[in-house]
Short mmCIF file of C-alpha atoms in Angstrom, two decimals:
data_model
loop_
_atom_site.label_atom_id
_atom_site.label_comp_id
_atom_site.label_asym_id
_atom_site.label_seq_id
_atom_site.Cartn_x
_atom_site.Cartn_y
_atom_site.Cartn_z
CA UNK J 137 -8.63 -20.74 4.22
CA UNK J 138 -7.23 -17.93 3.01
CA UNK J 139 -7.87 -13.91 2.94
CA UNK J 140 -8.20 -12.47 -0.14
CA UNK J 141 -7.87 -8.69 -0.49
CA UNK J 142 -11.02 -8.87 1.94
CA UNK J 143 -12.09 -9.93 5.31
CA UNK J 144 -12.73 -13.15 7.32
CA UNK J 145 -15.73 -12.32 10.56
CA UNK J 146 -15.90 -14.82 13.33
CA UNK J 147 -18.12 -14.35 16.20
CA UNK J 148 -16.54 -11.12 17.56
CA UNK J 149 -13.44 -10.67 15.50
CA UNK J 150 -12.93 -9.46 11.75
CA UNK J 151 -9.83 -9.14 10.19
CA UNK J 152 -8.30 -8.50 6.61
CA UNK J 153 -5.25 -8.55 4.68
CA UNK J 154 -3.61 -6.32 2.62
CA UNK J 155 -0.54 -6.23 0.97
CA UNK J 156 2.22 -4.76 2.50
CA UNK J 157 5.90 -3.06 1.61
CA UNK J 158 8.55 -3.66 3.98
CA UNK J 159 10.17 -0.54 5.87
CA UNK J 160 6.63 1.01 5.87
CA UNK J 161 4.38 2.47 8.69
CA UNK J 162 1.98 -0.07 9.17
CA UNK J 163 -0.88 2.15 11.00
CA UNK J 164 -2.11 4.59 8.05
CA UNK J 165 -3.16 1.15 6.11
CA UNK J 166 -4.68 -0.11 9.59
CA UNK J 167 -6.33 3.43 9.62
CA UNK J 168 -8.15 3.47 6.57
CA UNK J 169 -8.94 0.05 7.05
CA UNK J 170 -10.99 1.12 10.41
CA UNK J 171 -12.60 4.49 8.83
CA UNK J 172 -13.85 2.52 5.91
CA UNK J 173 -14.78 -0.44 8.14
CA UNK J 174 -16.37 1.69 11.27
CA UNK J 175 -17.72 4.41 8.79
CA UNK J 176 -15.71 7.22 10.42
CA UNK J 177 -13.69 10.15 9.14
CA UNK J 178 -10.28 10.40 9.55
CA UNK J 179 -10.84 12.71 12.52
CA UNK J 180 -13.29 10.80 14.83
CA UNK J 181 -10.50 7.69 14.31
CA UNK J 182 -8.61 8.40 17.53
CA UNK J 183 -5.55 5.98 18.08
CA UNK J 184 -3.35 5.68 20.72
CA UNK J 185 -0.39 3.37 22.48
CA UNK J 186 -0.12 2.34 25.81
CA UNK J 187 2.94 2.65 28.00
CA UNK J 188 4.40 -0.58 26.36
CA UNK J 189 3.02 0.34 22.89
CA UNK J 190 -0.30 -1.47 22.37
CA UNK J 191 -2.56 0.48 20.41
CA UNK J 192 -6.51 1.08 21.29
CA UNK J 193 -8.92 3.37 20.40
CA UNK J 194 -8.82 6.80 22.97
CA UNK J 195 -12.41 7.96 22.10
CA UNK J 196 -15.57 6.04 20.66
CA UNK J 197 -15.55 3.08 19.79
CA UNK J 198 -14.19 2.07 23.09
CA UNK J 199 -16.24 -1.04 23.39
CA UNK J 200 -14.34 -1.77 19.79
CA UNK J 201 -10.41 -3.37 19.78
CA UNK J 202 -7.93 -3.38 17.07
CA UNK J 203 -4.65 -5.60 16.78
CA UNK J 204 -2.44 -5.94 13.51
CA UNK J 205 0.87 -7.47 12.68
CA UNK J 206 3.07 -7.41 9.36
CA UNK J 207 5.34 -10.09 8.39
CA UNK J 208 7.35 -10.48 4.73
CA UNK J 209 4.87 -8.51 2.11
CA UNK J 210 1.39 -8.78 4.12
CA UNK J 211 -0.33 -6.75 6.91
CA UNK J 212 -2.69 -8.54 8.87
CA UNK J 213 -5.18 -6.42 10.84
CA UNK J 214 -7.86 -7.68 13.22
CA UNK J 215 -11.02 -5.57 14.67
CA UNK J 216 -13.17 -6.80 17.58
CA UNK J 217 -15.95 -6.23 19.70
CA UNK J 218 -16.36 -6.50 23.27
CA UNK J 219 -13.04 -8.81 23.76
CA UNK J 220 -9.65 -7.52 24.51
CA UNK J 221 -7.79 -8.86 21.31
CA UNK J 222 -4.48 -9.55 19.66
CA UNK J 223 -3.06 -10.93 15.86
CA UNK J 224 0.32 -11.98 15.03
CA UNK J 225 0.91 -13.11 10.77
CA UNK J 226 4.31 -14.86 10.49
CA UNK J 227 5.45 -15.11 6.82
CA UNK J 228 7.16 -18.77 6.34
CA UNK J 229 10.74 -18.63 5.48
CA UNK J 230 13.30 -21.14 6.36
CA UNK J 231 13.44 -21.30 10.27
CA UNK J 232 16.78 -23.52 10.28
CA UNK J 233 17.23 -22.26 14.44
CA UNK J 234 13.54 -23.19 15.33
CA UNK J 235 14.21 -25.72 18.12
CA UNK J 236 17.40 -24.13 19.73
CA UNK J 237 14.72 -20.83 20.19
CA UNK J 238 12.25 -23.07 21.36
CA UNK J 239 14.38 -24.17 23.97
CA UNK J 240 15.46 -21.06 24.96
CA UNK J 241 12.27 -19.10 24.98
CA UNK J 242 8.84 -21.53 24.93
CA UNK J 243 8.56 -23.86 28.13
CA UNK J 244 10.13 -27.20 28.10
CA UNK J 245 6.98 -29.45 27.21
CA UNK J 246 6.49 -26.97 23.93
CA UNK J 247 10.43 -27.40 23.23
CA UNK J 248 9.78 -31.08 23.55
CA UNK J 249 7.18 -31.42 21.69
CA UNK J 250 8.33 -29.67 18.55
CA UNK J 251 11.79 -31.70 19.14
CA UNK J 252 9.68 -35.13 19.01
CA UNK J 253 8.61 -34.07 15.24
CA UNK J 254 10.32 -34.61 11.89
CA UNK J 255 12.38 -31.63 11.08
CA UNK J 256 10.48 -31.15 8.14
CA UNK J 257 6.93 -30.49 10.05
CA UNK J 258 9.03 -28.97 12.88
CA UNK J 259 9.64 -25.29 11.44
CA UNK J 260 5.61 -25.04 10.48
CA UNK J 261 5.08 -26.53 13.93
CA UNK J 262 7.15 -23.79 15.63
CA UNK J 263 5.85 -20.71 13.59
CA UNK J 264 2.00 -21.89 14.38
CA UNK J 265 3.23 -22.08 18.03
CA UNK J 266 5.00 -18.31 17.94
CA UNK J 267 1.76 -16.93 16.22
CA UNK J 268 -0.46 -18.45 19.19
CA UNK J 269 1.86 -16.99 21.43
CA UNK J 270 2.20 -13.62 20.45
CA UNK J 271 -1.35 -13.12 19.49
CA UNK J 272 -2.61 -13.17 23.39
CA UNK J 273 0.58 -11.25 24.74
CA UNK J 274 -0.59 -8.79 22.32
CA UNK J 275 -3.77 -9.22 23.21
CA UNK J 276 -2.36 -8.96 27.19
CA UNK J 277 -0.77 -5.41 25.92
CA UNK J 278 2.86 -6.20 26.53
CA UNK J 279 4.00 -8.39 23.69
CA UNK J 280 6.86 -10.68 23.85
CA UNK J 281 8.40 -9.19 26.42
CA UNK J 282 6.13 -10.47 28.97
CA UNK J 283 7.93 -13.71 28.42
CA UNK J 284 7.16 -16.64 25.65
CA UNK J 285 7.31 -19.33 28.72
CA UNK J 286 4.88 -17.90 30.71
CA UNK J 287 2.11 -19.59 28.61
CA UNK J 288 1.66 -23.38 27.32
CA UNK J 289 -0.19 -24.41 23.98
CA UNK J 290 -0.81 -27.91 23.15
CA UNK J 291 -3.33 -29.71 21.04
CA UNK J 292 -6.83 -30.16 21.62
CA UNK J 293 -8.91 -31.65 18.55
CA UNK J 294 -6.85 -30.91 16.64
CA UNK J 295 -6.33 -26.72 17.23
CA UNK J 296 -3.74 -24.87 19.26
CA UNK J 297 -5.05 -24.58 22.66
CA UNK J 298 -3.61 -22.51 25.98
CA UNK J 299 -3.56 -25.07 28.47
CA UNK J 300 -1.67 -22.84 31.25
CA UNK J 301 -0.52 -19.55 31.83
CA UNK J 302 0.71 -16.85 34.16
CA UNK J 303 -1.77 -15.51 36.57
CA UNK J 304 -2.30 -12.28 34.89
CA UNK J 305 -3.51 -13.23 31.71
CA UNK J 306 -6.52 -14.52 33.26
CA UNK J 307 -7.76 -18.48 32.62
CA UNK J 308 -6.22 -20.77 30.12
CA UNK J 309 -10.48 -21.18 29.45
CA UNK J 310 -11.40 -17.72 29.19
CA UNK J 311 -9.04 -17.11 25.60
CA UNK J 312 -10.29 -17.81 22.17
CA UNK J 313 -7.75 -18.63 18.91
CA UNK J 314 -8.12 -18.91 15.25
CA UNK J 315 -5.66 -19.70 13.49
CA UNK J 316 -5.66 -19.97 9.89
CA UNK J 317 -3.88 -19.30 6.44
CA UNK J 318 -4.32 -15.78 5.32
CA UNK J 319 -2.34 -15.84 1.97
CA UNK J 320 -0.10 -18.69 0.96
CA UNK J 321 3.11 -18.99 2.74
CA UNK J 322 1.47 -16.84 5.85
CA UNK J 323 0.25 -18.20 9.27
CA UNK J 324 -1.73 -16.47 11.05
CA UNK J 325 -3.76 -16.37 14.84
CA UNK J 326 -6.32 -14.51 16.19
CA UNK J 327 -6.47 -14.54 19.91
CA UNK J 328 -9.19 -12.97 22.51
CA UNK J 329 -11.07 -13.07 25.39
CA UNK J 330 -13.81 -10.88 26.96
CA UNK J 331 -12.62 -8.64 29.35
#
């Protein structure tokens, strides 16, 4: 599937896609985007980042979240509703280090995993992987830097699936993901989970 100039919905999530210049502020796109969207002026949109930078509405509509990434020439940006939630887009581009990062930063079954494929699935394989993974530590509010390892993916009918994590990003069961293809060459996920 992918995004054209408008949105997907899902249960509790909406995103859309625009187009994107690199070297630009993301947020006045993402603003607009949640005026137009919410119905609000540009006034009653109040924005602000957490100590480690995750951004979240500081007035009404504080039952509402809002994620959004940018990768190559696209800007991915997600709103939900009563779920704590996080987006990552990944623009694919030649990854020719995939597995010797995957080694280094995802947990040894992942590393395997994406080792045991042919190198030319392997690069797609990681990027789907990274996008997974930084959607929830988005979602957590702390981003990479929480550390790539401390959550597992793996299949499960055919989706990405958490199958363990650290402690404090609550149950491997209690997070949603969707990924999908918002413009061709993009991946994208969608993670959240009710707080």
């Amino acid at each position: 599937m992918s995004l054209s100039p408008g949105q997907l919905r899902l249960e509790r999530v909406r995103c859309a896609w625009r187009p994107y210049r690199r070297g630009d502020a993301a947020e006045p796109q993402v603003r607009t985007w949640l005026e137009d969207t919410l119905g609000l002026a540009p006034e009653a949109l109040v924005l602000q980042r957490s100590a480690h930078g995750r951004p979240q509405f500081g007035a009404p509509p504080q039952s509402r979240d809002v994620s959004w990434s940018h990768s190559g020439d696209g800007l991915l940006m997600a709103l939900g509703e009563d779920v704590r939630l996080g987006c990552d887009l990944e623009w694919l581009r030649p990854r020719p280090r995939a597995l010797e990062l995957a080694r280094r930063y995802f947990t040894t079954a992942e590393a395997d995993r994406l080792a045991a494929l042919a190198p030319a699935r392997r690069e797609a394989a990681f990027v789907r992987l990274w996008c997974a993974k930084e959607a929830v530590l988005k979602a957590y509010g702390r981003g990479i830097a929480f550390g790539l390892h401390r959550l597992e993916f793996g299949e499960r009918d055919g989706a990405l699936a958490l199958l363990a994590c650290d402690p404090a990003l609550g149950a491997p069961a209690d997070w949603t993901l969707h990924g999908f293809v918002p413009a061709p060459g993009y991946l994208a996920t969608l993670a959240w989970r009710i707080p």
